[in-house]
Structure formats: C-alpha cells, structure tokens
Short mmCIF file of C-alpha atoms in Angstrom, two decimals:
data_model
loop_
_atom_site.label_atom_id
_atom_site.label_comp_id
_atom_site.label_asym_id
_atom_site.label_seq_id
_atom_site.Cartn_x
_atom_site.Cartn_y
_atom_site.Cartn_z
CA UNK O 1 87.55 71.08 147.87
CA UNK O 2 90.54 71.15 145.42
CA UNK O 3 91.30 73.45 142.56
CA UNK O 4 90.53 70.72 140.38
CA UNK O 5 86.56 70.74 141.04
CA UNK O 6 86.23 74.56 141.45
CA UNK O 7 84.41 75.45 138.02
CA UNK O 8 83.55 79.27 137.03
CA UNK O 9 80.73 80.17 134.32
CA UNK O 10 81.71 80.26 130.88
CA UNK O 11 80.19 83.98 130.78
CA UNK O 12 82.87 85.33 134.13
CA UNK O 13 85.52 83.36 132.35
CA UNK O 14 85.04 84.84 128.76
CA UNK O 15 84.69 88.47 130.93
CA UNK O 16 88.01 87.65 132.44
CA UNK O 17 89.61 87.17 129.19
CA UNK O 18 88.06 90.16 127.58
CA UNK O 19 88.88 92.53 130.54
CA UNK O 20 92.58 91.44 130.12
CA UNK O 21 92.61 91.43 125.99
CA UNK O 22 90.00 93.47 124.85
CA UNK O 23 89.16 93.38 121.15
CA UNK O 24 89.65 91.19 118.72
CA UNK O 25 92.43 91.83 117.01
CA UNK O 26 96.00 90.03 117.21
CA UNK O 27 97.85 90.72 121.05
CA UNK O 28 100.95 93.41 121.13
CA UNK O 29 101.69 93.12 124.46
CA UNK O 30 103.74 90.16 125.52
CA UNK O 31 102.73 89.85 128.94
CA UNK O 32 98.98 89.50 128.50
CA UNK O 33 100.04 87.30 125.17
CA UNK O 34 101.64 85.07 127.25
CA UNK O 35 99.13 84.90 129.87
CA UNK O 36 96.32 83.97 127.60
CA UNK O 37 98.62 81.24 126.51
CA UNK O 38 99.05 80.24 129.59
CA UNK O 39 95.37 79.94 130.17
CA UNK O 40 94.71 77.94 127.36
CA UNK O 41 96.40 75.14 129.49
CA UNK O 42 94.87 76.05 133.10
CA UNK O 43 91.51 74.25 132.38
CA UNK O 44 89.09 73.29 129.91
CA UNK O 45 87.12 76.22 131.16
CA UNK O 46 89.94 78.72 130.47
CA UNK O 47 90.78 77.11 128.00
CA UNK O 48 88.21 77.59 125.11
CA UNK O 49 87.67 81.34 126.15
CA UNK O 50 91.49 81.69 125.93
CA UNK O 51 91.59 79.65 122.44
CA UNK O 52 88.99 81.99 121.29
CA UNK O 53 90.66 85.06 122.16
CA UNK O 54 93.91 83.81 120.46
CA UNK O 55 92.29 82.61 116.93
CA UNK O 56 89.84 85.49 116.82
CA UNK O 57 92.20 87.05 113.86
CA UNK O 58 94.57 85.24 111.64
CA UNK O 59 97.65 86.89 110.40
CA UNK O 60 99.37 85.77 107.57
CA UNK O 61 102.67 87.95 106.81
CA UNK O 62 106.06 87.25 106.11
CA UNK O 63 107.75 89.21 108.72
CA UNK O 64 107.54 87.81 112.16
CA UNK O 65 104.94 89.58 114.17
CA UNK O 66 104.19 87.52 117.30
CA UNK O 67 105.24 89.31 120.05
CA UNK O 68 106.99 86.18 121.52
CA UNK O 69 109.06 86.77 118.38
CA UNK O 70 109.79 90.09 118.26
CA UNK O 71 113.08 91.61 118.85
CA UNK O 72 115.54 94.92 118.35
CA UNK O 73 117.69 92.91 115.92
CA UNK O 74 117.50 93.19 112.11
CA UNK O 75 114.23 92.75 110.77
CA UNK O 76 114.23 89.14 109.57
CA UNK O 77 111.84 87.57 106.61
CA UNK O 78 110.51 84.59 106.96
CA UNK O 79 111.31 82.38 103.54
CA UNK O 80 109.04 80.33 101.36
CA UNK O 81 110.29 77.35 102.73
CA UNK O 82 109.27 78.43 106.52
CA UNK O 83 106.21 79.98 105.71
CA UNK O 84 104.60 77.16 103.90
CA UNK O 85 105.62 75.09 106.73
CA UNK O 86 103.92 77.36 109.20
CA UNK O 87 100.91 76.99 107.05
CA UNK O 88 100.92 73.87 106.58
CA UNK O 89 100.79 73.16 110.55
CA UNK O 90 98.21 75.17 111.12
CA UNK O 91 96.20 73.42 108.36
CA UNK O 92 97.19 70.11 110.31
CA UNK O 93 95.38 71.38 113.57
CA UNK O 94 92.82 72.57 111.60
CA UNK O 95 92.56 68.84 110.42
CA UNK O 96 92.46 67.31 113.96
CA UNK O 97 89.62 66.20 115.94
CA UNK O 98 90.73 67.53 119.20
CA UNK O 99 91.14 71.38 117.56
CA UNK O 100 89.52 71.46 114.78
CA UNK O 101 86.96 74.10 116.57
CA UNK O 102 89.63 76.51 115.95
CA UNK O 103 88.25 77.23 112.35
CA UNK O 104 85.03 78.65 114.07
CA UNK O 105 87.12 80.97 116.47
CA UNK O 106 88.56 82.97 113.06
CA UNK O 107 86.83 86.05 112.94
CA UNK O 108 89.62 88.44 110.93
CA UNK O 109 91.93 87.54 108.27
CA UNK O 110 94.92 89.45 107.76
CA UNK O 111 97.33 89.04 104.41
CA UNK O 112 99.72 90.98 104.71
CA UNK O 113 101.47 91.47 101.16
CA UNK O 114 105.56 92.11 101.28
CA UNK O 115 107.36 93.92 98.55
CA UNK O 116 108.24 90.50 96.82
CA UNK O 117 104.95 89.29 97.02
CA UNK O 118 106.70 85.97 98.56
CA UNK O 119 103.25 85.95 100.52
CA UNK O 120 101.24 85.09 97.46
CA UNK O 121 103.12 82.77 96.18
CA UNK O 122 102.20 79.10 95.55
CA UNK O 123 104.96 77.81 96.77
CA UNK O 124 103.72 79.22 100.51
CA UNK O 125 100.63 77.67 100.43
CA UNK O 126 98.66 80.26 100.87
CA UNK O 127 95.69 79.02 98.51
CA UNK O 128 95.38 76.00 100.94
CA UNK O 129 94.65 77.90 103.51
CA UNK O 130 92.20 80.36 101.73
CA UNK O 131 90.70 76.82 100.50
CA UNK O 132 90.04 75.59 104.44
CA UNK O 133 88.78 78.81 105.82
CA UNK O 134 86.47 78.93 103.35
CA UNK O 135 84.75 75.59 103.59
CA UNK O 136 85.34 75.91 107.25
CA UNK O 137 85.37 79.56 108.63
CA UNK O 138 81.97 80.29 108.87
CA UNK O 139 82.29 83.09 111.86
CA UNK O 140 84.84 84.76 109.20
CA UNK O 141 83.67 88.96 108.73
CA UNK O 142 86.42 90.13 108.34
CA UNK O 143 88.95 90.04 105.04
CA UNK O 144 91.87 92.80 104.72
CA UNK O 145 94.80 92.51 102.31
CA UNK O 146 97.62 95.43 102.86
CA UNK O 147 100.39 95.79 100.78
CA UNK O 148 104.28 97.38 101.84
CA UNK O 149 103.85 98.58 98.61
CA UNK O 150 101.60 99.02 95.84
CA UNK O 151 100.40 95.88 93.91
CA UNK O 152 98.09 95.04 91.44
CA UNK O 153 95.43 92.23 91.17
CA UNK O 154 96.84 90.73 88.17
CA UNK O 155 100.52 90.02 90.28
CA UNK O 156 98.93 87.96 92.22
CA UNK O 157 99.29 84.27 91.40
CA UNK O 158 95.73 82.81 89.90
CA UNK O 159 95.22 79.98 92.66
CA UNK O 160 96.08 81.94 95.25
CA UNK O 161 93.93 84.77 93.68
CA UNK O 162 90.88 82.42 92.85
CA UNK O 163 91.16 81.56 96.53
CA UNK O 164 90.41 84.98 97.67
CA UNK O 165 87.33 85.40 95.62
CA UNK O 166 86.16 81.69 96.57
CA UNK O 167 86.25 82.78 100.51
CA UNK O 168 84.88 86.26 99.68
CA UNK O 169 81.49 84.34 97.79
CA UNK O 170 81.14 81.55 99.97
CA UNK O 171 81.56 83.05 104.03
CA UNK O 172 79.58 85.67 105.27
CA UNK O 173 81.83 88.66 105.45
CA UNK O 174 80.93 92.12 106.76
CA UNK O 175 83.95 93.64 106.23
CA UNK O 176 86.48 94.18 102.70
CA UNK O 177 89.40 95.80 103.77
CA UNK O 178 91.98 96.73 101.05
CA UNK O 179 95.36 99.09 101.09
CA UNK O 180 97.31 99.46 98.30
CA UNK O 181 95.75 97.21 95.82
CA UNK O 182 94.88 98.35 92.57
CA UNK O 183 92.67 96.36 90.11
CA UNK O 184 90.57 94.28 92.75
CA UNK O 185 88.48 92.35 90.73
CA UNK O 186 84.55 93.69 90.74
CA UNK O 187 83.27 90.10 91.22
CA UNK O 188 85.14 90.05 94.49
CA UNK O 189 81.92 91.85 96.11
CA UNK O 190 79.10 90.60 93.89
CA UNK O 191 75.62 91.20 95.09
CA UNK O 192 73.61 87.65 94.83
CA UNK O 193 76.64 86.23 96.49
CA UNK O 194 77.55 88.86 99.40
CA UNK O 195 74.55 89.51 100.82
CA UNK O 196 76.11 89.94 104.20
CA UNK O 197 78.84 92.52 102.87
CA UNK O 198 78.70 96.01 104.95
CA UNK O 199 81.54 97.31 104.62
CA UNK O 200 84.47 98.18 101.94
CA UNK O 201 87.66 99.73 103.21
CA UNK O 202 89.95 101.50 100.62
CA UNK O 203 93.06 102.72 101.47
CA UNK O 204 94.69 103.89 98.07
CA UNK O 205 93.34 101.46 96.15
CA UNK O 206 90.64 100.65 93.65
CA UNK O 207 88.67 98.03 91.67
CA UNK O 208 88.39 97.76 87.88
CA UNK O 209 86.72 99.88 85.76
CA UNK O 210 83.81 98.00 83.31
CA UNK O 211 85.60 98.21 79.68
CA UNK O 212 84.17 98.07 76.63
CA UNK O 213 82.88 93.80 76.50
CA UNK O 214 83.83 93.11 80.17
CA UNK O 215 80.40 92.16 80.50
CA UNK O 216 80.69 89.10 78.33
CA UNK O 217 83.67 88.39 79.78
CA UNK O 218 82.15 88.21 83.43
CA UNK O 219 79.20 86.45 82.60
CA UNK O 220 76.83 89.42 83.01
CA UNK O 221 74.04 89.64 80.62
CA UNK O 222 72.17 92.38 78.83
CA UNK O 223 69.24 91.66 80.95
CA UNK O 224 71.10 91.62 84.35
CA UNK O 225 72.01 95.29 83.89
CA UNK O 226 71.30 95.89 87.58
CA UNK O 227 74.11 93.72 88.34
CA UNK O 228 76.58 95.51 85.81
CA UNK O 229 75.61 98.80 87.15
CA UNK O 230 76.71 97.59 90.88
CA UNK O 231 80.00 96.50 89.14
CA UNK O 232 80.40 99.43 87.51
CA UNK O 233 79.29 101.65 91.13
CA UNK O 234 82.35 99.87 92.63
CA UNK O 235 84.92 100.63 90.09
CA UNK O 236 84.04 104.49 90.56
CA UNK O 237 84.61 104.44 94.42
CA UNK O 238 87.76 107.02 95.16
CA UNK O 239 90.24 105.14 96.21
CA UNK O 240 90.45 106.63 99.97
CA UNK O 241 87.62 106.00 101.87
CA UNK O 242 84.75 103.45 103.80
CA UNK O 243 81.96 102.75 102.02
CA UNK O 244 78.49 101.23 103.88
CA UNK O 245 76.78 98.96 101.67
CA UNK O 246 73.43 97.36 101.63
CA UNK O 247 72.39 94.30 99.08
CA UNK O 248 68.88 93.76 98.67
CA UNK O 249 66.58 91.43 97.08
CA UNK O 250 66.53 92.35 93.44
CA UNK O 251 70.25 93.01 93.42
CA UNK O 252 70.97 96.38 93.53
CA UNK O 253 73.73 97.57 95.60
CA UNK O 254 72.60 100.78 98.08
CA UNK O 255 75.40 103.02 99.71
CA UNK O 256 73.94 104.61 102.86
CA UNK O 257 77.14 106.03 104.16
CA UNK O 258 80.59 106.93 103.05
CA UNK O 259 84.09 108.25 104.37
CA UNK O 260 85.89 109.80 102.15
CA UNK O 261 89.49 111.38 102.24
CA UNK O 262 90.22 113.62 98.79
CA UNK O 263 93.93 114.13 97.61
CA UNK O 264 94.36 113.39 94.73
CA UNK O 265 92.20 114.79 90.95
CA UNK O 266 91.19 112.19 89.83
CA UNK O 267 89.47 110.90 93.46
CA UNK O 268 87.73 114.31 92.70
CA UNK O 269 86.18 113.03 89.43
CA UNK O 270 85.19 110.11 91.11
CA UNK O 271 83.39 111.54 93.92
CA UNK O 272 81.52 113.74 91.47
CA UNK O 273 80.38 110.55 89.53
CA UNK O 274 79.62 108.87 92.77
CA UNK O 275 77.41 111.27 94.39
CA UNK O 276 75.75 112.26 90.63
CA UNK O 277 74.86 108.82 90.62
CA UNK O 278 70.97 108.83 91.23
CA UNK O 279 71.13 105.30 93.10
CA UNK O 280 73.60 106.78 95.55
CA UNK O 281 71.70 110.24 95.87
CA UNK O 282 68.47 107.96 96.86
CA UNK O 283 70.32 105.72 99.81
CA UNK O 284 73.05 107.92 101.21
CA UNK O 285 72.18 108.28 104.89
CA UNK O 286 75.58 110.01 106.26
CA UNK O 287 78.50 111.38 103.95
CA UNK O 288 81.73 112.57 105.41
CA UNK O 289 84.33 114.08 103.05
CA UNK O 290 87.79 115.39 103.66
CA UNK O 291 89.74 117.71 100.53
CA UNK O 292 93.44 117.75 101.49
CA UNK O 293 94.15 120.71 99.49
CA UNK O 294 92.10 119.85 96.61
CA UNK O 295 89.22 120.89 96.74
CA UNK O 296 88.37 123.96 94.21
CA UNK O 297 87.30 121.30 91.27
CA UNK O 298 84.10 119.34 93.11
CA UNK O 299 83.08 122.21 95.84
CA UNK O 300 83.00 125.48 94.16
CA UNK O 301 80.66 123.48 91.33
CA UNK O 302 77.20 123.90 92.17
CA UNK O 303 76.33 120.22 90.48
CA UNK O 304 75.89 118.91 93.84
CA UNK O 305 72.23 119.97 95.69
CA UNK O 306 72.40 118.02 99.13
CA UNK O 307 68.41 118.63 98.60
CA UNK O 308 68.22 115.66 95.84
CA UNK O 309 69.67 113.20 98.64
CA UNK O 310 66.56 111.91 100.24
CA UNK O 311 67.66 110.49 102.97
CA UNK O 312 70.75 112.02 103.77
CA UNK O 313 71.27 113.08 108.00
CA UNK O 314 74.50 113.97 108.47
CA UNK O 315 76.87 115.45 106.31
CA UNK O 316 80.50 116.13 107.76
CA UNK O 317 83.13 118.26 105.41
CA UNK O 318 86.30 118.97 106.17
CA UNK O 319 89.05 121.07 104.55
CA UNK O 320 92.63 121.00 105.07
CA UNK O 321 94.73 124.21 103.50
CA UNK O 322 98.53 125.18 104.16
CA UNK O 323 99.58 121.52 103.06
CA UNK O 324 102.54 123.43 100.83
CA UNK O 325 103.78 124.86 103.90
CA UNK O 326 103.79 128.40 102.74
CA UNK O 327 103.49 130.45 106.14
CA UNK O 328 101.55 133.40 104.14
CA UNK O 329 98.05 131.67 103.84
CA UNK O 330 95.77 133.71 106.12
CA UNK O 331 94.36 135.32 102.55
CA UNK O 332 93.38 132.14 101.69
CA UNK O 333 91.41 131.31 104.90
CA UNK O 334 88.71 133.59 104.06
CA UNK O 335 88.30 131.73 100.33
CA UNK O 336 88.12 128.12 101.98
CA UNK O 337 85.37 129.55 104.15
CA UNK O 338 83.27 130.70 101.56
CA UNK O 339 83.89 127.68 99.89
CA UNK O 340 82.53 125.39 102.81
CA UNK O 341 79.97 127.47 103.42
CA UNK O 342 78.87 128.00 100.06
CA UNK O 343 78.41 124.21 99.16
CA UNK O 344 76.03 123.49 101.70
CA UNK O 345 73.47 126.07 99.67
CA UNK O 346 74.04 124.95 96.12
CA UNK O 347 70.79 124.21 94.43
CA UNK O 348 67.11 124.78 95.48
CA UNK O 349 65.81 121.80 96.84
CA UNK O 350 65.31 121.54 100.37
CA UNK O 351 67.32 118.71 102.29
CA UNK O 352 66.37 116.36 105.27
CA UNK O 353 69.80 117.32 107.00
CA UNK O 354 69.49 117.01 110.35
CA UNK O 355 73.45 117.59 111.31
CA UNK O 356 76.08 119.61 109.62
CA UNK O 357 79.39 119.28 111.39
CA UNK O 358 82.16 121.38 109.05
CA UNK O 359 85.86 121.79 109.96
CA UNK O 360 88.78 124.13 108.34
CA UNK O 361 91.91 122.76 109.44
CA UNK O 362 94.65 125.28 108.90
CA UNK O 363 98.56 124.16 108.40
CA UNK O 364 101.64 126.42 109.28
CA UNK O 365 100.40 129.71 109.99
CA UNK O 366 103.15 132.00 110.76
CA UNK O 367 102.71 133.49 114.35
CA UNK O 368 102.40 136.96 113.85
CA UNK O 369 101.04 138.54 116.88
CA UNK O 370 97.45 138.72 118.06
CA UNK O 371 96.39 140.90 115.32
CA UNK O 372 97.41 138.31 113.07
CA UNK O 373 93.72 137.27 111.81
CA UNK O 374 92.57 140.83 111.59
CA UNK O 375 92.48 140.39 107.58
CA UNK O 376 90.32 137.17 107.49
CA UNK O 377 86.40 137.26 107.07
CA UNK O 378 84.29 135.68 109.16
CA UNK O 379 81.35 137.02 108.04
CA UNK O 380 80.62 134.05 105.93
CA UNK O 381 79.97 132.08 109.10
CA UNK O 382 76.96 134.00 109.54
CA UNK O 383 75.58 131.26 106.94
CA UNK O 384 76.24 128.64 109.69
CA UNK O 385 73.44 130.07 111.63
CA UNK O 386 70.40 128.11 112.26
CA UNK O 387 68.09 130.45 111.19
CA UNK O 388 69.73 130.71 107.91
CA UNK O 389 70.32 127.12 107.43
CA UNK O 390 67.07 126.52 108.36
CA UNK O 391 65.98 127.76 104.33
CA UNK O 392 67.51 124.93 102.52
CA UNK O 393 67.55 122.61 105.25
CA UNK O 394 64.16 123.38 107.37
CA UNK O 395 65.41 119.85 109.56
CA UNK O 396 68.65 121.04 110.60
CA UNK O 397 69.02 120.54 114.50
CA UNK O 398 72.80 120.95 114.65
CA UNK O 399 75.65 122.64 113.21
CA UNK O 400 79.05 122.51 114.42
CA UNK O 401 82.14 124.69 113.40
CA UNK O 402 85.74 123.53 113.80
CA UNK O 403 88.83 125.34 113.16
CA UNK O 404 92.10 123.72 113.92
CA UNK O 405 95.05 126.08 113.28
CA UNK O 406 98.72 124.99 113.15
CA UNK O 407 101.38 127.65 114.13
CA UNK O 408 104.64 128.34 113.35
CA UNK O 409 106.48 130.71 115.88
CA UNK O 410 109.12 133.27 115.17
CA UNK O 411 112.50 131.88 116.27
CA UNK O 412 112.53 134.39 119.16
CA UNK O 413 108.21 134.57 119.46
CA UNK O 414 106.42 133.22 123.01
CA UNK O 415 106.65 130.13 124.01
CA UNK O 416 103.34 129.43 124.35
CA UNK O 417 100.88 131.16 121.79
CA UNK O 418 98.19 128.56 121.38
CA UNK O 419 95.60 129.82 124.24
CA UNK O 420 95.22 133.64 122.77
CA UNK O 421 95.06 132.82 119.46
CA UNK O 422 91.76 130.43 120.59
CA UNK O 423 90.34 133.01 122.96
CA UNK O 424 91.18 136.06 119.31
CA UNK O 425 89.74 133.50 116.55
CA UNK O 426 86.23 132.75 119.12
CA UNK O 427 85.95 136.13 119.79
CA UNK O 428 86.17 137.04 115.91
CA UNK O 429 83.90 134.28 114.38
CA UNK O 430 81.61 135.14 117.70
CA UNK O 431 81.20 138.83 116.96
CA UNK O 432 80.62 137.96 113.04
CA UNK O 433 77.69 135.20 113.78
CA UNK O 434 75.80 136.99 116.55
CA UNK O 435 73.11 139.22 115.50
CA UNK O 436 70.49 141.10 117.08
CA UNK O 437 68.39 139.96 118.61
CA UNK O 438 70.74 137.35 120.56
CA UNK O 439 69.18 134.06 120.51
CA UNK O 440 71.77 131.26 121.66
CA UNK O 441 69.98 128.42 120.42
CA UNK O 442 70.58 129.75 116.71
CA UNK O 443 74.09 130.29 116.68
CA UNK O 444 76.10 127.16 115.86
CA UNK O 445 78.71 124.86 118.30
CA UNK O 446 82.19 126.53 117.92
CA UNK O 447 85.19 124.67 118.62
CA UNK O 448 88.99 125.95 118.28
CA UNK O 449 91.94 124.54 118.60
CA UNK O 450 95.71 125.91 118.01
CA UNK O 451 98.83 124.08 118.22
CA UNK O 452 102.49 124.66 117.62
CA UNK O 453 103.67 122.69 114.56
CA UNK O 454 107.03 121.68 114.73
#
C-alpha cells in the first residue's frame, strides 16, 4: 500500500491539529505555524483541518504580525497601498470556487486600530472586507476592535464604520470585544437584531449616552421604550469590564453576570446606576467587582442591598490599597476591611448568595519585622463567618478570604520574608475568627499570599 491510499478520520486528523495548535486564536510560534502550513499541502485530509485551524481568526492590523514575518529589526508599517492589496487578495480567494470555504472557517475578527487610523481608512479597503464576511461569515462570534491609542467612533470613516454595524446585525456573534474606543454606537448591539450576542468586552471604553432627541434620531419610538431603555443600559456600562447578556423575546436586554474593574470616579457612578437599575437587580446571576483604590464613594454607601438581587449566586469583591506607594498603609488595612465586610450586610433583605469569595490585595508594605501587623484589626473578619453570614444570606455555602500582601524590604532586611509574614497574618485573622465552641465547617477558606515587590 502507498502513502497515497492510506486515509485517517477526519475526527484523529482535526485531534492532531488541535493537539499541536490548540485554540483558536492566530499562531505565535513559528514552528508549529509553519507546520500547519505545511499540512495544508500534505493531503486533502490534512488539508481542510489545517485550513481550518489557520482561518479560524482573521487579523487585520497594520503592523506585520505573522510570525513568518516577524523580526528584531525596526518595527515596520505596512502602507495603504500594501494593505489594501493584502485585502484585496484575500477577497479574491474568498471569490474562488476552489477556496471559497474559507469564509466559513472565520470564527474571530481582529481590527486592530494604529495611531493613524491608516487601518480604517477607505483607501485600505477595509469596508470590502467587512462587506464579504458579512454576507459570507456565518460561523463569525467573535468581533474585537483594539486601538494603540484611544479613538472615538466618530474618527472612523462612515463606510468603513457602517460596515461594522452591518456585520454586527446580520452574523451571529457571541462575542463584542472593544479597547479603547469611546462613543461605540448603541445600535451596534441592538436587541431584535443580536439575538445571539453574549458577551460585551470593554476595555476603557464606552458607548454613547441617550441625549436629549436621540431617540428620533435612531428610529426608536415612544412606544418601543423597552428598546430605548436597553440603549440607554449600554451607555451606562463602566468602561472596564465583561458584561453577560441575554436578549429575549419581547426585547429587553437581561445582564446575568458582570466583571468589573473600578479606577476611575466616574466608573463608580456608573456602577451605582447599573446595579440600581431594577432590570439588572432582577437578572444578575454572578457579579465580580474590583476598586483599584477607589472605592470609598459606591461601598461605604449602604444604597446597595445584595438582598434585592433575586437571583444573584456569587458575588466576588476585591480591593486593591497601597496603589500610591506610600509604605505607611498598615492603618489603612483595618478601614478596607471593614469596608468589605461591611457591604456584604447593607440593607435588610435576605439574599440567595450561595458564594462570597472577597480579596484585599495590599501594595508596598514596608517590611518591618514580624510584629509588623500587630496594629491591624482582624476582628472584622469575624463577619466572614458562616454562622454570621448565614443572617442576611441564610444560602451561603462558601466564603473565601484572600489577602495578597506586597512587601518592600529594608535595604539591609532578610532576604526572604514572604513565608513568616503568611504563617503571622493566618495566625492573626485565625485567632480573631475562631470562637468557642470550634466548629470548622463555620469558619471561612483563608488564603495568604506575600511577595517581595520590587
């Protein structure tokens, strides 16, 4: 028998390929990049797994990222004039008979946005593309646009714009994936049109607000108020976090998770208007929040009752102090404690929480010795207890505590400081939580962890 006639199952060939390049995301290692090439012109049976593998994500970006391209010289942008041809060949093999399955094999879209915006530009092409995949890409879930640096909706030039909010309405993406990008247009994501959209990814950026007679202007009518209130939903999202959506039937848009990262006051106004909102408060499932040193203005308010969120699991809250670098901040340990602890009491309804998972992450803590956290209270901890918890939240079947501390060391302190200060802090918060009589099962998960910041 010759090589020629030995056939393997499309399933052990597709497991081959996936063993070697995992994922679906573009290749970064140019061995395995080149083997999967290579593959593509072994056999027809290699051959489509390999092709699969290879289109799964499309990157468009006007630095050279392939990693048969990469070098250590200069970074080198690609011009107008190259790009568009680049895109234009692609949207020739998209146009032949022999390849044009490749369309199907897109699963991600990447635009990658440069600091001239040359991307965007009509002169690249870029709205021809964004005009194929979406008559064509029907396995696309994925849409991210990143930006070098911020940019704003209105930059962007209107076909190539219009061509973003045609693929977003007409393919059934699960994923929005934004960075950088202020003023994303609220239509982008509408309801009746996105009924597949799970997911919205911000990273530092934000959609419109509703102004006065934007309502008119985006064909909403008085009677659809549902739909402006979705609109309106989205342009309150802070501007740092994931956000799981649901769409159902009569429109309304339900957020049953989010993942949220605070720095910034006026992300802490819009968190308060986003979890006031009585829509959210009746669909939130699991809500994770991190306050990078701001965090005074949303948790010591007692506005929020976890009790009026129906259907809320998990909640995970996590507070980072020391961020100004200031190595006296032990003082302050004690307050962000109380803090924590004291939000997850505030009103008097009882909650369906089943898990409570809250860290303190501590930044540049000046190594004093092992008496160094003699003046911090733990006592609030005691709160943390199951027993306690157990009187606003009579569900609760696990609480976890995590402290991460970062240490500075004395020019001429130990070398190594990191295990004593775990085995001090446990021993502290230990001897605060456990009361008599000792019951185990009541007390809640403590983890610590201490490293040397540099």
């Amino acid at each position: 028998m010759t090589t020629s006639n030995i056939t393997f199952p499309p399933e052990l060939v597709e497991a081959f390929v996936e063993q070697l390049a995992p994922g679906s995301g573009p290749i970064l290692e140019r061995e395995i990049f080149q083997t999967v090439i290579a593959w593509t012109l072994t056999s027809k049976y290699f051959s489509f797994a390999a092709r699969k593998r290879l289109f799964s994500t499309l990157v468009v970006d006007r630095e050279p990222k392939n990693v048969l391209q990469m070098t250590d010289r200069q970074r080198r942008m690609r011009t107008e004039e190259e790009i568009s041809r680049r895109i234009n060949t692609f949207l020739d093999l998209l146009a032949d008979e022999r390849s044009s399955d490749l369309v199907l094999m897109v699963h991600n879209l990447h635009i990658i946005v440069d600091n001239e915006c040359v991307i965007l530009q009509e002169a690249t092409n870029p709205h021809s593309l964004l005009r194929a995949l979406g008559h064509q890409s029907h396995n696309l879930t994925l849409l991210q646009v990143y930006s070098d640096n911020f940019i704003s909706w209105t930059m962007i030039p209107q076909k190539t714009a219009d061509g973003i909010q045609a693929l977003c309405r007409s393919l059934p993406l699960n994923n929005l994936s934004f960075s950088r990008v202020h003023n994303i247009p609220l239509i982008i994501a509408p309801a009746q049109e996105s009924l597949h959209l799970r997911y919205i990814d911000l990273k530092n950026s934000k959609f419109e607000k509703i102004e006065e007679g934007m309502e008119a202007e985006l064909n909403i009518s008085p009677a659809r108020s549902v739909t402006s209130r979705n609109l309106d939903l989205l342009g309150s999202l802070p501007t740092y976090g994931s956000y799981d959506i649901r769409y159902i039937s009569d429109g309304r848009t339900h957020i049953v998770g989010v993942d949220i990262t605070i720095e910034l006051l006026h992300d802490v106004q819009r968190l308060k208007q986003l979890l006031s909102d009585e829509l959210v408060r009746s669909s939130l499932r699991y809500c994770c929040c991190t306050f990078r040193g701001i965090y005074q203005p949303l948790l010591t308010t007692t506005t929020f009752d976890f009790g009026t969120m129906a259907l809320l699991r998990l909640l995970v809250i996590e507070l980072r102090i020391g961020l100004d670098h200031k190595p006296e901040i032990t003082m302050n340990i004690t307050n962000a404690m109380n803090t924590l602890i004291n939000c997850l009491y505030n009103g008097s309804t009882k909650s369906a929480l089943q898990k409570i998972k809250v860290t303190l992450d501590i930044d540049y803590v000046l190594y004093k010795g092992t008496s160094m956290f003699d003046a911090v209270s733990f006592t609030s901890l005691q709160r943390l207890r199951i027993d306690f918890l157990r009187k606003k939240h009579p569900l609760i079947q696990s609480i976890q505590f995590f402290m991460n501390i970062g240490l500075m060391r004395r020019r001429y302190g130990p070398p190594k400081v990191q295990s004593s200060v775990e085995e001090i802090v446990r021993k502290l918060i230990t001897d605060a939580i456990t009361l008599p009589p000792v019951d185990e099962s009541l007390l809640p998960e403590i983890h610590i962890c201490a490293r040397i910041e540099h």
